[in-house]
Every structure is written in C-alpha cells, then in structure tokens.
Short mmCIF file of C-alpha atoms in Angstrom, two decimals:
data_model
loop_
_atom_site.label_atom_id
_atom_site.label_comp_id
_atom_site.label_asym_id
_atom_site.label_seq_id
_atom_site.Cartn_x
_atom_site.Cartn_y
_atom_site.Cartn_z
CA GLU A 1 15.37 -1.84 -1.31
CA THR A 2 16.51 -4.57 1.10
CA GLY A 3 14.73 -3.13 4.16
CA VAL A 4 11.70 -5.41 3.76
CA THR A 5 12.19 -8.81 2.15
CA GLN A 6 9.68 -11.44 1.17
CA THR A 7 10.04 -15.09 0.25
CA PRO A 8 9.23 -16.77 -1.96
CA ARG A 9 8.89 -14.23 -4.76
CA HIS A 10 6.71 -16.59 -6.80
CA LEU A 11 4.51 -19.45 -5.63
CA VAL A 12 2.24 -21.82 -7.50
CA MET A 13 0.04 -24.07 -5.41
CA GLY A 14 -2.92 -26.35 -5.74
CA MET A 15 -6.12 -25.81 -3.83
CA THR A 16 -5.31 -28.60 -1.38
CA ASN A 17 -1.77 -27.48 -0.62
CA LYS A 18 -0.50 -25.76 2.50
CA LYS A 19 2.17 -23.12 2.07
CA SER A 20 3.55 -20.13 3.95
CA LEU A 21 4.71 -16.69 2.90
CA LYS A 22 7.47 -15.04 4.86
CA CYS A 23 8.24 -11.39 5.43
CA GLU A 24 11.23 -9.96 7.24
CA GLN A 25 12.05 -6.33 7.97
CA HIS A 26 15.45 -4.98 8.87
CA LEU A 27 14.33 -1.45 9.71
CA GLY A 28 13.67 -1.79 13.43
CA HIS A 29 9.95 -1.24 12.90
CA ASN A 30 7.22 -2.41 15.23
CA ALA A 31 4.21 -2.54 12.93
CA MET A 32 3.79 -5.02 10.08
CA TYR A 33 1.08 -5.51 7.49
CA TRP A 34 -0.20 -7.95 4.89
CA TYR A 35 -1.86 -6.58 1.73
CA LYS A 36 -3.43 -8.32 -1.24
CA GLN A 37 -3.03 -6.68 -4.65
CA SER A 38 -5.23 -7.99 -7.45
CA ALA A 39 -5.38 -6.79 -11.03
CA LYS A 40 -8.57 -4.80 -10.73
CA LYS A 41 -8.72 -3.94 -7.06
CA PRO A 42 -6.85 -1.51 -4.88
CA LEU A 43 -4.32 -2.58 -2.31
CA GLU A 44 -6.49 -4.48 0.16
CA LEU A 45 -5.34 -4.42 3.75
CA MET A 46 -5.56 -7.91 5.26
CA PHE A 47 -3.88 -7.85 8.67
CA VAL A 48 -2.06 -5.39 10.92
CA TYR A 49 0.32 -6.27 13.73
CA ASN A 50 1.63 -3.75 16.25
CA PHE A 51 4.32 -4.95 18.64
CA LYS A 52 3.51 -8.57 17.67
CA GLU A 53 -0.17 -8.19 18.50
CA GLN A 54 -2.80 -8.39 15.79
CA THR A 55 -4.69 -5.11 15.78
CA GLU A 56 -6.64 -5.51 12.57
CA ASN A 57 -8.20 -8.36 10.62
CA ASN A 58 -10.00 -6.93 7.63
CA SER A 59 -12.61 -9.71 7.35
CA VAL A 60 -10.08 -12.06 5.81
CA PRO A 61 -11.21 -15.69 5.23
CA SER A 62 -9.81 -18.20 7.69
CA ARG A 63 -7.88 -19.99 4.93
CA PHE A 64 -5.37 -17.15 5.44
CA SER A 65 -3.69 -17.39 8.84
CA PRO A 66 -1.11 -14.79 9.89
CA GLU A 67 1.63 -15.24 12.43
CA CYS A 68 3.93 -12.65 13.93
CA PRO A 69 6.51 -14.29 16.21
CA ASN A 70 8.46 -11.05 16.70
CA SER A 71 8.51 -7.50 15.37
CA SER A 72 10.88 -8.43 12.54
CA HIS A 73 9.04 -11.39 11.08
CA LEU A 74 5.58 -11.91 9.68
CA PHE A 75 4.16 -15.02 8.11
CA LEU A 76 1.02 -15.75 6.13
CA HIS A 77 -0.01 -19.40 6.27
CA LEU A 78 -2.15 -20.55 3.37
CA HIS A 79 -4.40 -23.60 3.16
CA THR A 80 -7.21 -24.75 0.88
CA LEU A 81 -7.02 -21.59 -1.20
CA GLN A 82 -9.26 -20.81 -4.16
CA PRO A 83 -8.20 -19.68 -7.65
CA GLU A 84 -9.58 -16.21 -6.89
CA ASP A 85 -6.94 -15.92 -4.17
CA SER A 86 -4.31 -15.62 -6.90
CA ALA A 87 -2.73 -12.20 -6.47
CA LEU A 88 0.38 -10.32 -5.39
CA TYR A 89 0.74 -10.45 -1.61
CA LEU A 90 2.65 -7.50 -0.24
CA CYS A 91 4.12 -7.14 3.19
CA ALA A 92 4.85 -3.73 4.69
CA SER A 93 6.27 -2.33 7.90
CA SER A 94 6.22 1.00 9.68
CA PRO A 95 8.02 2.34 12.74
CA ALA A 96 5.26 2.19 15.36
CA THR A 97 1.78 3.38 16.12
CA SER A 98 0.68 6.65 14.62
CA GLY A 99 2.65 9.81 15.15
CA SER A 100 4.08 12.67 13.22
CA SER A 101 7.06 10.75 11.92
CA THR A 102 6.03 7.15 12.25
CA ASP A 103 3.40 6.68 9.58
CA THR A 104 5.40 5.79 6.50
CA GLN A 105 4.89 2.21 5.40
CA TYR A 106 7.72 0.48 3.57
CA PHE A 107 6.73 -2.34 1.26
CA GLY A 108 8.43 -5.59 0.41
CA PRO A 109 8.71 -6.80 -3.19
CA GLY A 110 5.71 -9.09 -2.85
CA THR A 111 4.98 -12.76 -3.49
CA ARG A 112 3.19 -13.54 -6.73
CA LEU A 113 0.78 -16.32 -5.81
CA THR A 114 -1.01 -18.50 -8.34
CA VAL A 115 -3.63 -20.98 -7.14
CA LEU A 116 -4.45 -23.71 -9.61
CA GLY B 1 -16.94 1.43 5.94
CA GLU B 2 -14.08 3.72 5.10
CA ASN B 3 -13.52 4.33 1.41
CA VAL B 4 -11.06 6.17 -0.83
CA GLU B 5 -12.07 7.05 -4.38
CA GLN B 6 -9.33 7.88 -6.90
CA HIS B 7 -9.66 9.47 -10.35
CA PRO B 8 -8.79 9.11 -13.12
CA SER B 9 -7.95 5.42 -13.44
CA THR B 10 -5.67 6.16 -16.41
CA LEU B 11 -3.92 9.35 -17.44
CA SER B 12 -1.83 9.98 -20.53
CA VAL B 13 0.24 13.16 -20.89
CA GLN B 14 3.01 14.49 -23.06
CA GLU B 15 6.45 14.94 -21.58
CA GLY B 16 6.65 18.34 -19.95
CA ASP B 17 2.94 18.59 -19.24
CA SER B 18 1.42 18.54 -15.77
CA ALA B 19 -0.54 15.64 -14.32
CA VAL B 20 -3.18 15.81 -11.60
CA ILE B 21 -4.68 12.87 -9.71
CA LYS B 22 -7.57 13.38 -7.31
CA CYS B 23 -8.80 11.38 -4.33
CA THR B 24 -11.73 11.68 -1.99
CA TYR B 25 -12.09 9.94 1.35
CA SER B 26 -15.05 9.15 3.54
CA ASP B 27 -13.60 8.98 7.06
CA SER B 28 -13.66 12.50 8.48
CA ALA B 29 -11.29 11.38 11.25
CA SER B 30 -8.49 10.61 8.76
CA ASN B 31 -5.49 12.86 9.33
CA TYR B 32 -2.71 11.36 7.22
CA PHE B 33 -2.66 11.03 3.43
CA PRO B 34 0.30 9.40 1.65
CA TRP B 35 0.88 8.89 -2.05
CA TYR B 36 2.71 5.83 -3.37
CA LYS B 37 4.26 5.19 -6.77
CA GLN B 38 4.48 1.65 -8.11
CA GLU B 39 6.54 1.00 -11.21
CA LEU B 40 5.87 -2.11 -13.24
CA GLY B 41 7.00 -5.21 -11.35
CA LYS B 42 8.21 -3.21 -8.37
CA ARG B 43 6.99 -2.48 -4.87
CA PRO B 44 4.95 0.63 -3.97
CA GLN B 45 7.16 3.44 -2.69
CA LEU B 46 6.15 6.56 -0.81
CA ILE B 47 6.68 9.73 -2.85
CA ILE B 48 4.98 12.36 -0.71
CA ASP B 49 2.53 12.60 2.17
CA ILE B 50 0.49 15.27 3.90
CA ARG B 51 -1.08 15.61 7.31
CA SER B 52 -4.32 17.32 8.13
CA ASN B 53 -2.69 20.32 9.78
CA VAL B 54 -1.41 21.65 6.44
CA GLY B 55 -3.13 22.39 3.15
CA GLU B 56 -0.24 21.92 0.75
CA LYS B 57 3.15 20.29 0.58
CA LYS B 58 5.71 20.40 -2.20
CA ASP B 59 8.80 18.39 -3.04
CA GLN B 60 10.50 19.48 -6.26
CA ARG B 61 8.14 18.56 -9.12
CA ILE B 62 5.59 16.90 -6.86
CA ALA B 63 2.98 18.62 -4.73
CA VAL B 64 -0.04 17.49 -2.75
CA THR B 65 -2.99 19.61 -1.71
CA LEU B 66 -5.56 18.76 0.94
CA ASN B 67 -9.07 20.14 1.45
CA LYS B 68 -10.32 18.70 4.73
CA THR B 69 -13.71 20.34 4.47
CA ALA B 70 -14.43 18.71 1.15
CA LYS B 71 -12.49 15.56 2.12
CA HIS B 72 -10.37 15.46 -0.96
CA PHE B 73 -6.67 15.62 -1.76
CA SER B 74 -4.74 15.78 -5.00
CA LEU B 75 -1.32 14.92 -6.38
CA HIS B 76 0.24 17.36 -8.83
CA ILE B 77 3.24 16.43 -10.96
CA THR B 78 4.77 19.23 -13.02
CA GLU B 79 7.17 18.95 -15.97
CA THR B 80 6.44 15.26 -16.33
CA GLN B 81 9.14 12.92 -17.58
CA PRO B 82 8.91 9.41 -19.06
CA GLU B 83 10.27 7.97 -15.81
CA ASP B 84 7.18 9.32 -14.05
CA SER B 85 5.19 6.60 -15.85
CA ALA B 86 3.84 4.27 -13.15
CA VAL B 87 0.76 3.49 -11.10
CA TYR B 88 0.07 6.03 -8.39
CA PHE B 89 -1.96 5.17 -5.28
CA CYS B 90 -3.44 7.59 -2.81
CA ALA B 91 -4.28 6.46 0.71
CA ALA B 92 -5.91 7.74 3.86
CA ARG B 93 -5.34 6.71 7.42
CA LYS B 94 -8.13 4.61 8.82
CA GLY B 95 -9.37 6.78 11.67
CA GLN B 96 -7.32 9.28 13.59
CA ALA B 97 -4.99 6.89 15.36
CA GLY B 98 -3.53 3.55 14.50
CA THR B 99 -1.49 2.69 11.45
CA ALA B 100 -3.87 1.10 8.92
CA LEU B 101 -4.24 2.77 5.52
CA ILE B 102 -7.11 2.60 3.04
CA PHE B 103 -5.86 2.80 -0.55
CA GLY B 104 -7.48 4.13 -3.71
CA LYS B 105 -7.68 1.94 -6.80
CA GLY B 106 -4.68 3.54 -8.45
CA THR B 107 -4.02 5.73 -11.48
CA THR B 108 -1.89 4.48 -14.34
CA LEU B 109 0.11 7.47 -15.59
CA SER B 110 1.74 7.27 -19.00
CA VAL B 111 4.15 10.01 -20.05
CA SER B 112 5.07 9.95 -23.71
CA SER B 113 8.11 11.68 -25.12
#
C-alpha cells in the first residue's frame, strides 16, 4: 500500500489559486500516469510519462500542467481551475514500456480535489 | 477514438452466487486486458489480467475470458462473498505497444449475505 504515495490527500482551492499535487513511487518503475476519476465517468487518463518523457497528453486543458523531474516523482500543477475539475486525481506507475510482465499499473491513494 | 464499454453498471447478488461483468473494446490492436477492484475510499487494485494470446485465465474464485474476434472480455466471480462488494473496472491497452490503458465506466457489485 505504500508503493505509490500521493500528497495532499485532500485539497480545497479557489478558482484563482495555484496548487500542486505530488506523486512518488518507491517501486523502481519507469512509467507514471495521472488519471482523473469523477463520480459519473470512468477513470480518465490524463498524462503518461515513460522514462521522464511525456508520451501521452489526452487532450487535457492547459490549466493542468504535469512535471516529471525523475522516474520516481510526478507532479500536477493546477492553476485557474473550474468547479467541474473537482474530482479524485489518481497517480499510477508501472515498470516500463509494454511487455509480458511490465504492464501492471499500481495506483496511489489519490488526491480529492474540490474547486470552489 | 478508443473506447471500452462495460456492463452492467450495477450488479446485486446473493452471497454464494456468481457474478459476471462484461466489457467490449474498440481497438483491435489491444492485447492486454486488466481488471481492477476499487473498494469504497480506496485505490484501484489489479485483481486479474489477460493477454491476447490466451482465451481464459483463472485465479481461485476469479476468472477472465477473452474473445478477440468479438472484441469482448468478461470477469467471472464464483461463490461471491460480502467482501467482494466494490466497484470493478475493466481496461484495455491503448494500441499494441505503449503503456496507456482505456478504462470502462465501472460496475458496482453488491453482495448481500
């Protein structure tokens, strides 16, 4: 349960605030992901990083800005968010690029974000 | 774009009964299909997965079947227990390579004793 950690666990922010979500993995993985989980939508993939390089941006608005300084850390910088951005933001990691034993994604506990 | 449909959205069973959740995917190149279980207030956790080179995989009370021709796969839980109550998500790899997954909308399974 401590392989992928996220901070903070809860965040309330106004629309004009700037905040950052942090994810850290202690599993030696090289791929990291940001997902958005809303009440009535599936897990929505936002960004994918492989070996610190962004390999996927799933048409995410620019008010969400990811940063991956190394394979163990992933950030999501937030600015001028909208109330509809309120959701659970989940981070995940996996060993590497695709292969027979490297596909499993391990999730963090998530950050519950509320935008007022 | 790629899409994963999951049914039903809710499923209620009696303890000891079987539960089946079905998913269909649109990307014919997908070759990896995991299932995740998310208990209330907790993170999603992998419970079983299957790759396109096999048609069925079983792990104790849980099994997954894959029909590549029809592009659908199913999760089967036998002898359900109250602790099986959770939201279950199916997913399919986006394309043949890479690591991105496309998730279904989830099935809320309730097992009553």
